[in-house]
Tab-separated table of C-alpha atoms in Angstrom:
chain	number	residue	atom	x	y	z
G	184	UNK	CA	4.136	-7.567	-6.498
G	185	UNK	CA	0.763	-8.762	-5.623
G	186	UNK	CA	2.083	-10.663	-2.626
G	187	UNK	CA	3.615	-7.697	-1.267
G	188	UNK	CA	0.479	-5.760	-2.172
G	189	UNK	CA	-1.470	-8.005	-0.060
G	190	UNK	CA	1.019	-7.873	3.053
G	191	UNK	CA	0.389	-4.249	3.078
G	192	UNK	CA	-3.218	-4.487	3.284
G	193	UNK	CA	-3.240	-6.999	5.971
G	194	UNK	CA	-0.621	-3.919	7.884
G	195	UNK	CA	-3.143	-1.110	7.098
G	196	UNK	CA	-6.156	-3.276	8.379
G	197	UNK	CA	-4.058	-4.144	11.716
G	198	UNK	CA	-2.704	-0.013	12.209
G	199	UNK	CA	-6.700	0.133	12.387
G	200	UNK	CA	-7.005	-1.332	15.299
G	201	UNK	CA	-4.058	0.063	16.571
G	202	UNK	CA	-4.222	4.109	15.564
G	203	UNK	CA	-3.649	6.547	17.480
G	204	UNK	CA	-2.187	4.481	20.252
G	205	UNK	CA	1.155	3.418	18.972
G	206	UNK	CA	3.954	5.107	18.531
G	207	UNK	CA	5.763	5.040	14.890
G	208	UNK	CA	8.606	2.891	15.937
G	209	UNK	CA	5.597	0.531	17.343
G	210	UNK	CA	4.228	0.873	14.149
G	211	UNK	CA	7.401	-0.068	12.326
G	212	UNK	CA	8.133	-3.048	14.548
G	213	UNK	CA	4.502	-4.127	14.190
G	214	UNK	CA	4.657	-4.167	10.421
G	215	UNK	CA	7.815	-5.899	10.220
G	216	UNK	CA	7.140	-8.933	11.947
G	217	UNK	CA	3.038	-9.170	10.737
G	218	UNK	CA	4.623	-9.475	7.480
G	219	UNK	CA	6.691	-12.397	7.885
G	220	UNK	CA	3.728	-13.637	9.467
G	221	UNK	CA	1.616	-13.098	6.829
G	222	UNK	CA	3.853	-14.706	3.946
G	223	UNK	CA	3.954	-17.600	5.954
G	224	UNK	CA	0.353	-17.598	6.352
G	225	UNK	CA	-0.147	-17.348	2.708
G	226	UNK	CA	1.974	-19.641	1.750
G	227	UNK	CA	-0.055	-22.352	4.116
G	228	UNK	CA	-3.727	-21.328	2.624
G	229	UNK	CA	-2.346	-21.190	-1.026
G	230	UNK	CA	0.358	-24.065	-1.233
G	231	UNK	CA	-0.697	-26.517	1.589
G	232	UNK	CA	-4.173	-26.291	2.649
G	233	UNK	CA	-5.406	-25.035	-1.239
G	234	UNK	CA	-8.318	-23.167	0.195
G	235	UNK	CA	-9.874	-20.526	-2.626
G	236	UNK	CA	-8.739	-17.194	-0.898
G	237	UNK	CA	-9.142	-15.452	-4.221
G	238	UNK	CA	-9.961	-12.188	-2.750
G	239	UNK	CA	-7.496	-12.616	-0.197
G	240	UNK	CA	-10.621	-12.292	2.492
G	241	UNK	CA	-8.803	-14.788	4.861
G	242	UNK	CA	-5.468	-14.663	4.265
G	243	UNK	CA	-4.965	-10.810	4.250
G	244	UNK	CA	-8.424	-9.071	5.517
G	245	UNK	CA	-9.357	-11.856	8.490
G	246	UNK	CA	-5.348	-11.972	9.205
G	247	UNK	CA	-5.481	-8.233	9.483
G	248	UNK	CA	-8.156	-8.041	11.563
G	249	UNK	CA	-7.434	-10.537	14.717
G	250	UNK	CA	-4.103	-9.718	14.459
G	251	UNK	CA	-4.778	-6.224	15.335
G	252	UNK	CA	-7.447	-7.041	17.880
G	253	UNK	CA	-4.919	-9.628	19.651
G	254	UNK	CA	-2.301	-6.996	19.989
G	255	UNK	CA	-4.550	-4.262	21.507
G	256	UNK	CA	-5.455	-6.892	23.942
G	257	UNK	CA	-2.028	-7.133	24.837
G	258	UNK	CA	-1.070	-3.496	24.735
G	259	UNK	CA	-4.582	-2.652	26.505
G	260	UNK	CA	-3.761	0.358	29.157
G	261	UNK	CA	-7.083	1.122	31.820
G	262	UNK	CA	-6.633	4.794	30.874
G	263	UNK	CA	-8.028	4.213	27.304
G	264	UNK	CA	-11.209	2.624	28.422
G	265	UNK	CA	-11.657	5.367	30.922
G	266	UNK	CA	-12.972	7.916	27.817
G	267	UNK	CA	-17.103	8.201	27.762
G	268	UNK	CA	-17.384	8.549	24.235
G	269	UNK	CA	-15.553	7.796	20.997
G	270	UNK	CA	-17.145	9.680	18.440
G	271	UNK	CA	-15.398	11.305	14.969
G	272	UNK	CA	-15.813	15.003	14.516
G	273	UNK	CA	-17.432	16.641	10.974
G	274	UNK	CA	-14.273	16.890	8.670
G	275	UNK	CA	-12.456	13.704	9.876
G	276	UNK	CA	-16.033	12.180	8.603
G	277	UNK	CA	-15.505	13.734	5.722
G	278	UNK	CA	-12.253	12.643	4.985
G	279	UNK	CA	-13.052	9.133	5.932
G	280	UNK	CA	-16.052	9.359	3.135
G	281	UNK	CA	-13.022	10.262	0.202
G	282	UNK	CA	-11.698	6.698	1.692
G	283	UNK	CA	-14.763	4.785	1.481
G	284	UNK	CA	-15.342	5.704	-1.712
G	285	UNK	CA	-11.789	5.370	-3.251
G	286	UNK	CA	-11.921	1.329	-1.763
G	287	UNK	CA	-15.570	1.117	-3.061
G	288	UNK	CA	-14.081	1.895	-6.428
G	289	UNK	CA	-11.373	-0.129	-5.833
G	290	UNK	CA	-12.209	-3.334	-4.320
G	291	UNK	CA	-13.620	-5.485	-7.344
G	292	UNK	CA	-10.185	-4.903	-8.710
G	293	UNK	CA	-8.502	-6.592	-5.551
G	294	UNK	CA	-10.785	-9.079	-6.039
G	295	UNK	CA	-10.017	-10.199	-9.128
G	296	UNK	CA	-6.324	-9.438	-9.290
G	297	UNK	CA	-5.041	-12.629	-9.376
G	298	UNK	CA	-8.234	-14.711	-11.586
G	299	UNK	CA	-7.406	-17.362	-14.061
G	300	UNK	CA	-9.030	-17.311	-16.780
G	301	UNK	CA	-10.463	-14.657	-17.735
G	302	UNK	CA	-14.388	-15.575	-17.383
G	303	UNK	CA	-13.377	-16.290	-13.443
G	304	UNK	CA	-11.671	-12.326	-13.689
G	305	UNK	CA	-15.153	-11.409	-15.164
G	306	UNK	CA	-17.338	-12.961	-12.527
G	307	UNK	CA	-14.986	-11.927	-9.523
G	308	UNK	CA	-15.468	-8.069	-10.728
G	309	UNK	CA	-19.705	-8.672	-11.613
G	310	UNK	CA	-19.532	-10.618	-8.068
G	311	UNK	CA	-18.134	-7.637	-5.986
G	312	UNK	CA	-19.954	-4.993	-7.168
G	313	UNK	CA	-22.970	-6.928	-7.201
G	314	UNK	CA	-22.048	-8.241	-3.096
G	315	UNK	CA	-21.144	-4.036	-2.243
G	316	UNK	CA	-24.399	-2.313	-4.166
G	317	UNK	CA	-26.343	-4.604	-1.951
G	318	UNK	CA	-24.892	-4.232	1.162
G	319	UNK	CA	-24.691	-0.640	0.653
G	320	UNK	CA	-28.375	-0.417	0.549
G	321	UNK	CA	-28.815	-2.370	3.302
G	322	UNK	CA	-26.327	-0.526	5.689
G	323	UNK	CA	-28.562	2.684	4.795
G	324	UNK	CA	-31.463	0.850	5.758
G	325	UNK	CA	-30.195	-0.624	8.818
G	326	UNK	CA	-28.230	2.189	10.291
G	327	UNK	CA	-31.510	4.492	10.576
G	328	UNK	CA	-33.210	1.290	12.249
G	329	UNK	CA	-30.477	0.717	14.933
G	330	UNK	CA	-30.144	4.421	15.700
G	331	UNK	CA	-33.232	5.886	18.622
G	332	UNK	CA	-33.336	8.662	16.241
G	333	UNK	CA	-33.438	6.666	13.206
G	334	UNK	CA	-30.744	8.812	11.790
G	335	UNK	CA	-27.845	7.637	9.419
G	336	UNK	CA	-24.488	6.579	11.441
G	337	UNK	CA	-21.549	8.063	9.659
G	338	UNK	CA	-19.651	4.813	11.145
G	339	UNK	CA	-21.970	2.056	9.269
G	340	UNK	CA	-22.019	4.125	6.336
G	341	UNK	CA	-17.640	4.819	6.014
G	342	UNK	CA	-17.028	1.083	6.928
G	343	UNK	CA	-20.318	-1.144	6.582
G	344	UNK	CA	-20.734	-0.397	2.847
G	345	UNK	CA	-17.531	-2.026	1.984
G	346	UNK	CA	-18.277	-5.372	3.740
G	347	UNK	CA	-20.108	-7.122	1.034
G	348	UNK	CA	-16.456	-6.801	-1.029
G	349	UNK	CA	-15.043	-8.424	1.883
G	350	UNK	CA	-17.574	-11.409	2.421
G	351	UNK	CA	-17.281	-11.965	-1.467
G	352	UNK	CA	-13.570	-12.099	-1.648
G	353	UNK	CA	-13.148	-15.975	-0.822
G	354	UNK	CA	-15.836	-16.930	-3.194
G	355	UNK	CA	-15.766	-13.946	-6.022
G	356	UNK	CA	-14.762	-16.101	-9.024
G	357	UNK	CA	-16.497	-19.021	-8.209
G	358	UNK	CA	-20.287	-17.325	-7.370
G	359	UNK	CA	-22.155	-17.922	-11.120
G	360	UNK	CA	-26.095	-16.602	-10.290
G	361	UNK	CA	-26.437	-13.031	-9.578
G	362	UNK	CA	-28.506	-13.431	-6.556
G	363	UNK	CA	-26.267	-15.370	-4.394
G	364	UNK	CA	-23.875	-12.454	-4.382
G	365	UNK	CA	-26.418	-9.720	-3.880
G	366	UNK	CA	-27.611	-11.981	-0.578
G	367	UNK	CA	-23.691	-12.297	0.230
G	368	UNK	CA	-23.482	-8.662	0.089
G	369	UNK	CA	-26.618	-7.724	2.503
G	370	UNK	CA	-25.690	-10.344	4.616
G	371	UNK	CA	-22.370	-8.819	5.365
G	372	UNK	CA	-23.550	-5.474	5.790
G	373	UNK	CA	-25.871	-6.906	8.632
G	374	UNK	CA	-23.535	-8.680	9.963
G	375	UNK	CA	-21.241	-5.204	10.219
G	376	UNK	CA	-23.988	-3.390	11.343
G	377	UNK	CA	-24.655	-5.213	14.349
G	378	UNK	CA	-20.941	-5.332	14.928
G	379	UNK	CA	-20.623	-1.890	15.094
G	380	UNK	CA	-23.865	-1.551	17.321
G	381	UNK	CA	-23.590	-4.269	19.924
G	382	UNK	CA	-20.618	-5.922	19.474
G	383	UNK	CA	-17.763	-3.864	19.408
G	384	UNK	CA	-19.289	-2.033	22.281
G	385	UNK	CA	-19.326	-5.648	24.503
G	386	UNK	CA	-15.846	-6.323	23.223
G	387	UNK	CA	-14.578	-2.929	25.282
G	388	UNK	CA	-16.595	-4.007	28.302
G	389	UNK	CA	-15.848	-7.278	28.591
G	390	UNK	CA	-12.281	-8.203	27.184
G	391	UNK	CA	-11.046	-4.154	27.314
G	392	UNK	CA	-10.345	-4.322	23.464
G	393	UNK	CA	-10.885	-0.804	21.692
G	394	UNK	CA	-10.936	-1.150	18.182
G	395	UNK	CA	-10.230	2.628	16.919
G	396	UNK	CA	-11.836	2.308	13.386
G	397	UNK	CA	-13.856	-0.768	13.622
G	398	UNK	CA	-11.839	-3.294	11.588
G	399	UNK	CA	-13.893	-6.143	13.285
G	400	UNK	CA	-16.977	-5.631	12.156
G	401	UNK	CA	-15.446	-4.840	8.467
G	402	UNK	CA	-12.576	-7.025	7.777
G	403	UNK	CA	-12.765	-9.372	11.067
G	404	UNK	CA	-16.221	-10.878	10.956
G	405	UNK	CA	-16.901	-10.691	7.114
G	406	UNK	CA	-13.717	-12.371	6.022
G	407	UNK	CA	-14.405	-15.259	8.384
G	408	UNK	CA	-17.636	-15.096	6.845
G	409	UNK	CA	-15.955	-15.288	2.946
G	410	UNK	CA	-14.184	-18.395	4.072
G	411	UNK	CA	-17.561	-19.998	5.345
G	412	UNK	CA	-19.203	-19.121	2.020
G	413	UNK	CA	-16.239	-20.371	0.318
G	414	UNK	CA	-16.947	-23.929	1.608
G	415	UNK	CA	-20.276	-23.554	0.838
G	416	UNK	CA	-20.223	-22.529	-2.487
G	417	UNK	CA	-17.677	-25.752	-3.633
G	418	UNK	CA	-19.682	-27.698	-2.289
G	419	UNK	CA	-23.215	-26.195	-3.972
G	420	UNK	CA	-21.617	-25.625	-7.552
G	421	UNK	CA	-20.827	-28.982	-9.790
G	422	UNK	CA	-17.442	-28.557	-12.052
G	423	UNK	CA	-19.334	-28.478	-15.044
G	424	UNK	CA	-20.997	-25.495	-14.222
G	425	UNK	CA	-18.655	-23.543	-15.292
G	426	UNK	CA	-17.467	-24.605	-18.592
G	427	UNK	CA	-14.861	-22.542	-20.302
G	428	UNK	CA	-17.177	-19.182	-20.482
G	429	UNK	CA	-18.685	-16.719	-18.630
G	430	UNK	CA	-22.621	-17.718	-18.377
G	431	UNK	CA	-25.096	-16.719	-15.897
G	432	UNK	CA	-27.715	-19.286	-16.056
């Protein structure tokens, strides 16, 4: 159940990319065959390579992410890039906000879906919200400082807040000291920030890729970024570390 959980997400991040320019039978043929992809993706992190994925940041939110972008590179069409501005209007921001806030709530359950034992449960949940109240303060801080205006971008705030649960995913239940995840968190939402103010922009210049809601800058670049700090982490923590209970040191 939490496999096929997991395939959906990874179709939901991709039709984000994608919306509004496929049809539903595109969308049906999409999601059929980026799930068989994705099983067999899973089933190479998990049971081959044995990378820690707990939060499913590579396998699901990364895969999710380029998959989309590499198929509106394919299906790119001239007319799409010929529109001056893609901006949201008041309610569909509004809407989006009932969204954020649903996954905000929701995320450090994701994360910790599939721990073993239950003290690695424990600091996957303590780990996310820790990673997302930190990168939500930064994405207020730094969305006034990238806008001329210094006004808040409805953008960073509906997708950047939620990028510290991404970048923490890989890493969740292994993170023990409080800090590292609050630095994981703002780190991420920088990272999305910048995304969403410079690079998503070159992207449609330069390769003609139009990424409708931004999923690069919140799934894309922070999940690659959750299997970096993955790495990082096994190789910073000793074994003993953890012991057999939940201890922040």
């Amino acid at each position: 159940m939490l496999s096929a959980e997991s395939s959906c997400a990874a179709v939901l991040i991709t039709m984000g990319v994608l919306l509004g320019r496929l049809t539903p039978v595109q969308f049906l043929l999409l999601a059929f065959f980026e799930t068989s992809i994705n099983v067999l993706v899973e089933h190479y992190v998990f049971n081959i390579l044995h990378i820690n994925d707990s939060g499913r940041s590579l396998s699901v939110h990364s895969f999710g992410a380029y998959f989309g972008l590499a198929a509106a590179l394919v299906g790119h069409k001239k007319n799409v890039m010929e529109m001056d501005e893609h901006g949201g209007i008041h309610h569909s921001d509004l809407f989006s906000m009932i969204g954020t806030l649903l996954l905000w709530v929701f995320f450090p359950s994701f994360n910790a879906a599939i721990q073993e034992p239950e003290d690695a449960r424990h600091r996957a949940i303590m780990n996310t919200y820790l990673a997302m109240a930190s990168g939500t303060v930064t994405t207020f801080m730094l969305s006034s400082w990238v806008d001329q205006l210094g006004r808040f971008n409805m953008i960073h705030i509906q997708s950047s807040t939620l990028a510290g649960g991404v970048a923490i995913g890989s890493a969740a239940n292994a993170v023990l000291y409080p800090y590292h995840a609050v630095c994981v968190g703002a780190g991420a939402a920088v990272l999305s920030v910048i995304g969403h103010a410079w690079i998503s922009p070159r992207l449609e210049r330069t390769f003609h890729i139009f990424d409708t809601c931004g999923v690069h800058n919140l799934h894309g670049m922070p999940g690659i970024l959750a299997g970096l700090l993955s790495i990082g982490f096994a190789y910073f923590y000793e074994p003993e570390s953890y012991g057999k209970t939940w201890v922040f040191k």
